[in-house]
mmCIF file of C-alpha atoms in Angstrom:
data_model
loop_
_atom_site.group_PDB
_atom_site.id
_atom_site.type_symbol
_atom_site.label_atom_id
_atom_site.label_comp_id
_atom_site.label_asym_id
_atom_site.label_seq_id
_atom_site.Cartn_x
_atom_site.Cartn_y
_atom_site.Cartn_z
ATOM 1 C CA MET A 1 0.000 0.000 0.000
ATOM 2 C CA SER A 2 2.897 2.377 0.664
ATOM 3 C CA VAL A 3 4.086 2.066 -2.961
ATOM 4 C CA ALA A 4 0.660 3.226 -4.147
ATOM 5 C CA ALA A 5 0.725 6.133 -1.676
ATOM 6 C CA ILE A 6 4.239 7.191 -2.689
ATOM 7 C CA THR A 7 3.253 6.970 -6.344
ATOM 8 C CA PHE A 8 0.054 8.928 -5.746
ATOM 9 C CA GLY A 9 1.976 11.732 -4.037
ATOM 10 C CA LEU A 10 4.721 11.997 -6.630
ATOM 11 C CA VAL A 11 2.407 11.763 -9.633
ATOM 12 C CA PHE A 12 -0.034 14.207 -8.051
ATOM 13 C CA LEU A 13 2.746 16.764 -7.498
ATOM 14 C CA ALA A 14 4.195 16.216 -10.970
ATOM 15 C CA GLU A 15 0.796 16.589 -12.626
ATOM 16 C CA VAL A 16 -0.401 19.586 -10.582
ATOM 17 C CA ALA A 17 2.677 21.411 -11.793
ATOM 18 C CA ASP A 18 2.126 20.292 -15.382
ATOM 19 C CA THR A 19 0.579 22.418 -18.108
ATOM 20 C CA SER A 20 -1.736 19.598 -19.166
ATOM 21 C CA GLY A 21 -3.941 20.525 -16.200
ATOM 22 C CA LEU A 22 -4.428 23.861 -17.930
ATOM 23 C CA VAL A 23 -5.453 22.045 -21.090
ATOM 24 C CA THR A 24 -8.102 20.173 -19.091
ATOM 25 C CA LEU A 25 -9.212 23.412 -17.437
ATOM 26 C CA VAL A 26 -9.592 25.157 -20.791
ATOM 27 C CA LEU A 27 -11.472 22.218 -22.334
ATOM 28 C CA ALA A 28 -13.838 22.125 -19.360
ATOM 29 C CA SER A 29 -14.469 25.847 -19.663
ATOM 30 C CA ARG A 30 -15.521 25.446 -23.307
ATOM 31 C CA LEU A 31 -17.221 22.048 -23.282
ATOM 32 C CA PRO A 32 -19.465 20.140 -20.847
ATOM 33 C CA ALA A 33 -17.203 19.479 -17.859
ATOM 34 C CA ARG A 34 -18.454 15.995 -16.969
ATOM 35 C CA TRP A 35 -17.786 14.674 -20.482
ATOM 36 C CA VAL A 36 -14.381 16.355 -20.574
ATOM 37 C CA LEU A 37 -13.520 14.615 -17.297
ATOM 38 C CA VAL A 38 -14.623 11.228 -18.676
ATOM 39 C CA GLY A 39 -12.419 11.691 -21.743
ATOM 40 C CA VAL A 40 -9.451 12.957 -19.731
ATOM 41 C CA CYS A 41 -9.710 10.072 -17.239
ATOM 42 C CA ALA A 42 -9.830 7.550 -20.084
ATOM 43 C CA GLY A 43 -6.770 9.211 -21.617
ATOM 44 C CA MET A 44 -4.973 8.994 -18.277
ATOM 45 C CA LEU A 45 -5.690 5.256 -18.199
ATOM 46 C CA VAL A 46 -3.777 4.893 -21.480
ATOM 47 C CA HIS A 47 -1.040 7.163 -20.103
ATOM 48 C CA VAL A 48 -0.563 4.929 -17.033
ATOM 49 C CA GLY A 49 -0.656 1.760 -19.143
ATOM 50 C CA VAL A 50 2.235 3.052 -21.257
ATOM 51 C CA ALA A 51 4.160 4.024 -18.106
ATOM 52 C CA ILE A 52 3.668 0.572 -16.580
ATOM 53 C CA ALA A 53 4.811 -1.128 -19.785
ATOM 54 C CA ALA A 54 7.916 1.091 -19.994
ATOM 55 C CA GLY A 55 8.727 0.570 -16.323
ATOM 56 C CA SER A 56 8.281 -3.184 -16.642
ATOM 57 C CA LEU A 57 10.756 -3.220 -19.537
ATOM 58 C CA LEU A 58 13.233 -1.176 -17.501
ATOM 59 C CA ALA A 59 12.891 -3.659 -14.649
ATOM 60 C CA LEU A 60 14.328 -6.384 -16.897
ATOM 61 C CA LEU A 61 17.778 -4.803 -16.632
ATOM 62 C CA PRO A 62 20.223 -6.342 -14.136
ATOM 63 C CA GLU A 63 19.970 -4.753 -10.686
ATOM 64 C CA ARG A 64 23.025 -2.463 -10.609
ATOM 65 C CA PRO A 65 22.604 -1.066 -14.148
ATOM 66 C CA LEU A 66 18.870 -0.676 -13.450
ATOM 67 C CA GLU A 67 19.565 1.389 -10.340
ATOM 68 C CA ALA A 68 22.050 3.566 -12.255
ATOM 69 C CA VAL A 69 19.512 4.102 -15.070
ATOM 70 C CA LEU A 70 16.759 4.860 -12.545
ATOM 71 C CA ALA A 71 18.924 7.404 -10.721
ATOM 72 C CA LEU A 72 19.478 9.142 -14.056
ATOM 73 C CA ILE A 73 15.770 8.957 -14.942
ATOM 74 C CA PHE A 74 14.796 10.411 -11.564
ATOM 75 C CA LEU A 75 17.204 13.305 -12.158
ATOM 76 C CA VAL A 76 15.785 13.885 -15.658
ATOM 77 C CA GLY A 77 12.278 13.779 -14.164
ATOM 78 C CA ALA A 78 13.289 16.312 -11.508
ATOM 79 C CA PHE A 79 14.683 18.601 -14.200
ATOM 80 C CA LEU A 80 11.539 18.305 -16.333
ATOM 81 C CA ILE A 81 9.261 18.979 -13.374
ATOM 82 C CA TRP A 82 11.360 21.960 -12.260
ATOM 83 C CA ARG A 83 11.409 23.376 -15.788
ATOM 84 C CA GLU A 84 7.649 22.919 -16.095
ATOM 85 C CA GLY A 85 7.112 25.235 -13.128
ATOM 86 C CA GLU A 86 9.514 27.840 -14.466
ATOM 87 C CA GLU A 87 7.962 28.082 -17.934
ATOM 88 C CA ASP A 88 5.498 30.791 -18.810
ATOM 89 C CA ASP A 89 2.038 29.227 -18.999
ATOM 90 C CA ASP A 90 0.426 32.047 -21.009
ATOM 91 C CA ASP A 91 0.492 30.136 -24.286
ATOM 92 C CA ASP A 92 -1.273 27.096 -22.838
ATOM 93 C CA ASP A 93 -4.600 28.862 -22.529
ATOM 94 C CA GLU A 94 -4.898 29.177 -26.289
ATOM 95 C CA ILE A 95 -6.419 25.856 -27.241
ATOM 96 C CA THR A 96 -8.286 26.149 -30.459
ATOM 97 C CA LEU A 97 -10.936 23.718 -31.530
ATOM 98 C CA LYS A 98 -11.779 23.989 -35.203
ATOM 99 C CA GLU A 99 -15.276 22.806 -34.533
ATOM 100 C CA THR A 100 -17.046 22.622 -31.189
ATOM 101 C CA PRO A 101 -18.028 19.007 -30.478
ATOM 102 C CA ARG A 102 -21.814 18.685 -30.395
ATOM 103 C CA THR A 103 -22.458 15.338 -28.716
ATOM 104 C CA ALA A 104 -21.303 13.883 -25.400
ATOM 105 C CA TRP A 105 -19.429 11.183 -27.285
ATOM 106 C CA SER A 106 -17.544 13.724 -29.410
ATOM 107 C CA VAL A 107 -16.594 15.734 -26.288
ATOM 108 C CA VAL A 108 -15.273 12.553 -24.639
ATOM 109 C CA LEU A 109 -13.283 11.626 -27.757
ATOM 110 C CA THR A 110 -11.876 15.152 -28.099
ATOM 111 C CA ALA A 111 -10.759 15.255 -24.445
ATOM 112 C CA PHE A 112 -9.385 11.702 -24.705
ATOM 113 C CA GLY A 113 -7.363 12.460 -27.832
ATOM 114 C CA ILE A 114 -5.932 15.706 -26.530
ATOM 115 C CA THR A 115 -5.019 14.059 -23.223
ATOM 116 C CA VAL A 116 -3.288 11.051 -24.778
ATOM 117 C CA LEU A 117 -1.261 13.265 -27.104
ATOM 118 C CA SER A 118 -0.347 15.886 -24.505
ATOM 119 C CA GLU A 119 0.642 13.358 -21.827
ATOM 120 C CA PHE A 120 3.019 11.244 -23.919
ATOM 121 C CA ALA A 121 6.516 11.290 -22.309
ATOM 122 C CA ASP A 122 5.184 13.694 -19.681
ATOM 123 C CA PRO A 123 7.076 14.015 -16.369
ATOM 124 C CA SER A 124 4.286 12.123 -14.571
ATOM 125 C CA GLN A 125 4.675 9.259 -17.046
ATOM 126 C CA ILE A 126 8.433 9.180 -16.443
ATOM 127 C CA VAL A 127 7.826 9.173 -12.685
ATOM 128 C CA ALA A 128 5.366 6.271 -12.928
ATOM 129 C CA ALA A 129 7.637 4.219 -15.221
ATOM 130 C CA SER A 130 10.589 4.809 -12.902
ATOM 131 C CA LEU A 131 8.603 3.746 -9.855
ATOM 132 C CA VAL A 132 7.437 0.539 -11.572
ATOM 133 C CA ALA A 133 11.060 -0.326 -12.300
ATOM 134 C CA ARG A 134 12.196 0.724 -8.814
ATOM 135 C CA TYR A 135 9.608 -1.121 -6.761
ATOM 136 C CA GLY A 136 8.640 -3.936 -9.136
ATOM 137 C CA ASP A 137 4.973 -3.508 -8.248
ATOM 138 C CA PRO A 138 3.145 -2.378 -11.393
ATOM 139 C CA VAL A 139 -0.313 -2.813 -9.845
ATOM 140 C CA ALA A 140 0.383 -0.565 -6.840
ATOM 141 C CA VAL A 141 2.181 2.005 -8.994
ATOM 142 C CA GLY A 142 -0.613 1.890 -11.563
ATOM 143 C CA ILE A 143 -3.292 2.429 -8.919
ATOM 144 C CA GLY A 144 -1.372 5.269 -7.254
ATOM 145 C CA ALA A 145 -0.550 6.962 -10.568
ATOM 146 C CA LEU A 146 -4.068 6.645 -11.924
ATOM 147 C CA LEU A 147 -5.643 8.025 -8.747
ATOM 148 C CA GLY A 148 -3.137 10.889 -8.660
ATOM 149 C CA LEU A 149 -3.855 11.776 -12.287
ATOM 150 C CA TRP A 150 -7.618 11.497 -11.849
ATOM 151 C CA VAL A 151 -7.605 13.717 -8.747
ATOM 152 C CA VAL A 152 -5.582 16.389 -10.539
ATOM 153 C CA SER A 153 -7.897 16.143 -13.555
ATOM 154 C CA ALA A 154 -10.965 16.545 -11.348
ATOM 155 C CA LEU A 155 -9.353 19.547 -9.654
ATOM 156 C CA ALA A 156 -8.569 21.052 -13.055
ATOM 157 C CA VAL A 157 -12.141 20.566 -14.258
ATOM 158 C CA TRP A 158 -13.904 21.814 -11.135
ATOM 159 C CA GLY A 159 -11.616 24.355 -9.564
ATOM 160 C CA GLY A 160 -8.196 24.463 -11.099
ATOM 161 C CA GLU A 161 -7.956 28.202 -11.315
ATOM 162 C CA ARG A 162 -8.889 28.661 -7.633
ATOM 163 C CA VAL A 163 -6.307 26.081 -6.524
ATOM 164 C CA ARG A 164 -3.645 27.793 -8.640
ATOM 165 C CA ARG A 165 -4.416 31.124 -6.928
ATOM 166 C CA TYR A 166 -3.678 29.706 -3.475
ATOM 167 C CA ILE A 167 -0.768 27.357 -4.230
ATOM 168 C CA PRO A 168 1.823 28.757 -6.628
ATOM 169 C CA VAL A 169 2.846 26.229 -9.270
ATOM 170 C CA LYS A 170 6.468 27.228 -8.763
ATOM 171 C CA TRP A 171 6.436 25.808 -5.216
ATOM 172 C CA VAL A 172 4.624 22.635 -6.191
ATOM 173 C CA THR A 173 7.225 21.983 -8.891
ATOM 174 C CA ARG A 174 10.087 22.669 -6.507
ATOM 175 C CA VAL A 175 8.754 20.196 -3.936
ATOM 176 C CA ALA A 176 8.181 17.547 -6.623
ATOM 177 C CA ALA A 177 11.650 18.124 -8.106
ATOM 178 C CA ALA A 178 13.265 17.889 -4.655
ATOM 179 C CA ILE A 179 11.521 14.565 -4.019
ATOM 180 C CA MET A 180 12.731 13.279 -7.400
ATOM 181 C CA VAL A 181 16.315 14.333 -6.588
ATOM 182 C CA GLY A 182 15.988 12.520 -3.251
ATOM 183 C CA LEU A 183 14.857 9.375 -5.048
ATOM 184 C CA ALA A 184 17.762 9.743 -7.491
ATOM 185 C CA VAL A 185 20.270 9.982 -4.637
ATOM 186 C CA TRP A 186 18.687 7.051 -2.788
ATOM 187 C CA THR A 187 18.734 4.911 -5.941
ATOM 188 C CA ALA A 188 22.319 5.922 -6.778
ATOM 189 C CA VAL A 189 23.463 4.968 -3.264
ATOM 190 C CA ASP A 190 21.752 1.576 -3.690
ATOM 191 C CA ALA A 191 23.506 1.124 -7.042
ATOM 192 C CA ILE A 192 26.904 1.958 -5.555
ATOM 193 C CA ARG A 193 26.433 -0.292 -2.514
ATOM 194 C CA GLY A 194 25.212 -3.120 -4.707
#
């Protein structure tokens, strides 16, 4: 259960700081929110599936090289999360839909497609893949990652702008990046000790 909780916390922090939450917020402001959330949550399911598959492949490496690779991946993830919080988010509010979807099904498909494309190789996906390889528990990591992503998506749909007013993204990204650096150091020490 602790692997799921750790994963939830890290993925939640990585995703709160991510610009894809803004994409969800903008979609929900222009389209029916409940159908946007259904599409986004379905897209996140694909996102986690890819992360679990990638992490499971990483876990096939021998232990010491795996730990060295994971330490590097955690550092890359920390850098990506940190950079995400430092970037100017002004451009992310300009999502243009050529045609407004008219049915619930088309809203779900639009939100699903945008989510799958925008989340590919996202910091939260790197975090989840790394944790699968680190802990060897794809089910717990998958549950924690999926719940973390779904909670952030729900927050983005129903109150993202209010949350962003009270908790600066810069601080969320710094905390998430610091945790990733800590995991990198811990994993590197394990690799050195053997």
